[in-house]
Amino acid sequence: MPVHVSVYFVGMAALCLAAGPARRIGLGLAFAALHELGHLAAMAAMRLRPGRVCLTAAGMRIERPPGLQISFAREIAIALAGPAVSLLLAGAFHALHRAFPSLLSPDPFLLNLGFGLFNLLPVRQLDGGRALYFLLCTRVSEPTAGRLVTAASLLCLFFAAGGAALLCLRRGFSLSLVIAVLYLAAGC
């Protein structure tokens, strides 16, 4: 399967490294890769082969071969497979941290929990938005589903921007929080 690495991916990785401690960034990138492998594993379980994998500033995008038709139910399963991996990892690391608190920090649990929940937000470019779109497509026309997901994305962005502003006022500026809100805004 061909893999394309965008120059913007390299730029975003550099920006992320500037935003926080390298250890957490390394863990975050490893867990992000496992999250994306969840999508690929779901496709493989359905005997679907991606056309190309692209690493972009927004993360990994799995491109389908032209003409490949997938049912809405399968699309939902593929979209939710990534967050499922993240939340399963969060559960496993939480159990390990509780069993061995002096040996394992809570960072792996928190990173996976945050990543899984963030990706479940009903925002167009996130897994939750994709799952919502395909779920709505089972009930309404695709253009109507698209408009409803756009509305959900804007509402989510409104609350995320408000929450980020409040946190920045209370706790100080956070580059990673600003990056997350800008990422959500880019998809609306």
Coordinates of C-alpha atoms in Angstrom, one line a residue:
M1 CA 0.0 0.0 0.0
P2 CA 1.5 3.3 -1.0
V3 CA 2.2 5.9 1.8
H4 CA 2.5 9.6 1.0
V5 CA 4.2 11.9 3.6
S6 CA 3.2 15.6 3.2
V7 CA 5.6 18.3 4.0
Y8 CA 2.8 19.7 6.2
F9 CA 3.0 16.5 8.3
V10 CA 6.6 17.2 9.0
G11 CA 5.7 20.8 9.9
M12 CA 2.9 19.8 12.2
A13 CA 5.2 17.2 13.9
A14 CA 7.8 20.0 14.5
L15 CA 5.1 22.3 15.9
C16 CA 3.9 19.6 18.2
L17 CA 7.4 19.0 19.4
A18 CA 7.7 22.7 20.2
A19 CA 4.4 22.5 22.2
G20 CA 5.4 20.1 24.9
P21 CA 7.8 17.7 26.5
A22 CA 9.4 15.3 23.9
R23 CA 8.5 12.2 26.0
R24 CA 4.8 13.0 25.9
I25 CA 5.0 13.9 22.2
G26 CA 6.7 10.6 21.4
L27 CA 4.0 8.7 23.4
G28 CA 1.3 10.7 21.6
L29 CA 2.7 9.9 18.2
A30 CA 2.9 6.2 19.0
F31 CA -0.6 6.1 20.4
A32 CA -1.9 8.1 17.3
A33 CA -0.3 5.5 15.1
L34 CA -2.1 2.7 17.0
H35 CA -5.3 4.6 16.7
E36 CA -4.9 4.8 12.9
L37 CA -3.9 1.2 12.7
G38 CA -7.3 0.5 14.3
H39 CA -9.0 1.9 11.2
L40 CA -6.7 -0.1 8.9
A41 CA -7.4 -3.3 11.0
A42 CA -11.2 -2.7 10.6
M43 CA -10.8 -2.4 6.9
A44 CA -8.6 -5.5 6.7
A45 CA -11.2 -7.4 8.8
M46 CA -13.7 -6.4 6.1
R47 CA -11.3 -7.5 3.4
L48 CA -11.1 -3.9 2.1
R49 CA -7.8 -2.5 0.9
P50 CA -6.9 1.2 1.1
G51 CA -5.7 2.8 -2.1
R52 CA -3.2 5.0 -0.3
V53 CA -2.3 6.3 3.1
C54 CA -1.4 10.0 3.4
L55 CA 0.3 11.5 6.4
T56 CA -0.9 15.2 6.5
A57 CA -0.8 18.1 9.0
A58 CA -4.2 16.8 10.2
G59 CA -2.9 13.3 10.8
M60 CA -3.4 10.2 8.7
R61 CA -5.9 10.0 5.9
I62 CA -6.8 6.7 4.4
E63 CA -7.8 7.0 0.7
R64 CA -10.0 4.5 -0.9
P65 CA -9.4 3.1 -4.4
P66 CA -11.7 4.8 -7.0
G67 CA -15.1 3.2 -7.3
L68 CA -14.9 1.3 -4.0
Q69 CA -18.4 1.2 -2.4
I70 CA -18.8 0.6 1.3
S71 CA -22.1 0.3 3.2
F72 CA -22.9 3.0 5.8
A73 CA -22.7 0.4 8.6
R74 CA -19.2 -0.6 7.5
E75 CA -18.2 3.1 7.2
I76 CA -19.4 3.6 10.8
A77 CA -17.4 0.6 12.0
I78 CA -14.3 1.8 10.3
A79 CA -14.7 5.3 11.7
L80 CA -15.2 4.1 15.3
A81 CA -12.4 1.5 15.2
G82 CA -9.7 4.1 15.9
P83 CA -11.4 5.7 18.9
A84 CA -12.1 2.1 20.1
V85 CA -8.4 1.3 20.1
S86 CA -7.6 4.5 21.9
L87 CA -10.2 3.9 24.6
L88 CA -9.2 0.2 25.0
L89 CA -5.5 1.3 25.4
A90 CA -6.7 3.9 28.0
G91 CA -8.5 1.2 29.9
A92 CA -5.4 -1.1 29.9
F93 CA -3.1 1.7 31.0
H94 CA -5.4 2.8 33.7
A95 CA -5.5 -0.8 35.1
L96 CA -1.7 -1.0 34.8
H97 CA -1.2 2.3 36.6
R98 CA -3.6 1.3 39.4
A99 CA -1.7 -2.0 39.8
F100 CA 1.7 -0.5 39.6
P101 CA 1.4 3.2 40.5
S102 CA 5.1 3.6 41.2
L103 CA 6.2 2.1 37.9
L104 CA 3.8 3.6 35.5
S105 CA 2.8 7.3 35.2
P106 CA -0.8 8.2 34.3
D107 CA 0.4 9.8 31.1
P108 CA -0.4 6.8 28.7
F109 CA -3.9 6.5 30.2
L110 CA -4.5 10.3 29.9
L111 CA -3.1 10.5 26.4
N112 CA -5.2 7.6 25.1
L113 CA -8.4 8.8 26.9
G114 CA -8.0 12.3 25.5
F115 CA -7.2 11.1 22.0
G116 CA -10.1 8.7 22.0
L117 CA -12.6 11.2 23.3
F118 CA -11.4 14.0 21.1
N119 CA -11.7 11.9 18.0
L120 CA -15.3 11.0 19.0
L121 CA -16.4 14.7 18.8
P122 CA -19.1 15.2 16.2
V123 CA -16.8 17.3 14.0
R124 CA -16.6 16.7 10.2
Q125 CA -12.9 15.7 10.0
L126 CA -12.9 13.6 13.1
D127 CA -14.0 10.0 13.5
G128 CA -17.1 11.0 15.5
G129 CA -18.2 13.3 12.7
R130 CA -17.6 10.7 10.1
A131 CA -19.6 8.1 12.1
L132 CA -22.4 10.7 12.6
Y133 CA -22.5 11.5 8.9
F134 CA -22.9 7.9 7.9
L135 CA -25.4 7.2 10.7
L136 CA -27.5 10.2 9.4
C137 CA -27.2 8.9 5.9
T138 CA -29.2 5.9 6.9
R139 CA -32.1 8.3 7.8
V140 CA -31.8 11.4 5.6
S141 CA -30.3 12.3 2.2
E142 CA -26.5 12.7 2.0
P143 CA -26.7 16.5 1.4
T144 CA -28.9 16.9 4.5
A145 CA -26.6 14.6 6.5
G146 CA -23.7 16.8 5.4
R147 CA -25.5 20.0 6.5
L148 CA -26.4 18.5 9.9
V149 CA -22.7 17.4 10.5
T150 CA -21.6 20.9 9.5
A151 CA -24.0 22.4 12.1
A152 CA -22.7 19.9 14.8
S153 CA -19.1 20.8 13.9
L154 CA -19.8 24.5 14.3
L155 CA -21.6 24.0 17.6
C156 CA -18.7 21.8 18.8
L157 CA -16.2 24.4 17.7
F158 CA -18.1 27.2 19.5
F159 CA -18.0 25.2 22.8
A160 CA -14.3 24.2 22.2
A161 CA -13.2 27.7 21.5
G162 CA -15.1 29.0 24.5
G163 CA -13.7 26.4 26.8
A164 CA -10.2 26.9 25.4
A165 CA -10.5 30.7 26.0
L166 CA -11.7 30.1 29.6
L167 CA -8.8 27.7 30.3
C168 CA -6.3 30.0 28.8
L169 CA -7.6 32.9 31.0
R170 CA -7.6 30.7 34.2
R171 CA -4.4 28.7 33.6
G172 CA -2.4 30.6 31.1
F173 CA -1.7 30.2 27.4
S174 CA -1.6 26.6 26.1
L175 CA -0.2 26.1 22.6
S176 CA -1.5 22.5 22.3
L177 CA -5.0 23.7 23.3
V178 CA -4.9 26.4 20.6
I179 CA -3.7 23.9 18.0
A180 CA -6.6 21.6 18.9
V181 CA -9.1 24.4 18.4
L182 CA -7.5 25.6 15.2
Y183 CA -7.6 22.0 14.0
L184 CA -11.4 21.8 14.7
A185 CA -11.9 25.2 13.0
A186 CA -10.1 24.1 9.8
G187 CA -12.6 21.4 9.2
C188 CA -15.7 23.5 9.6

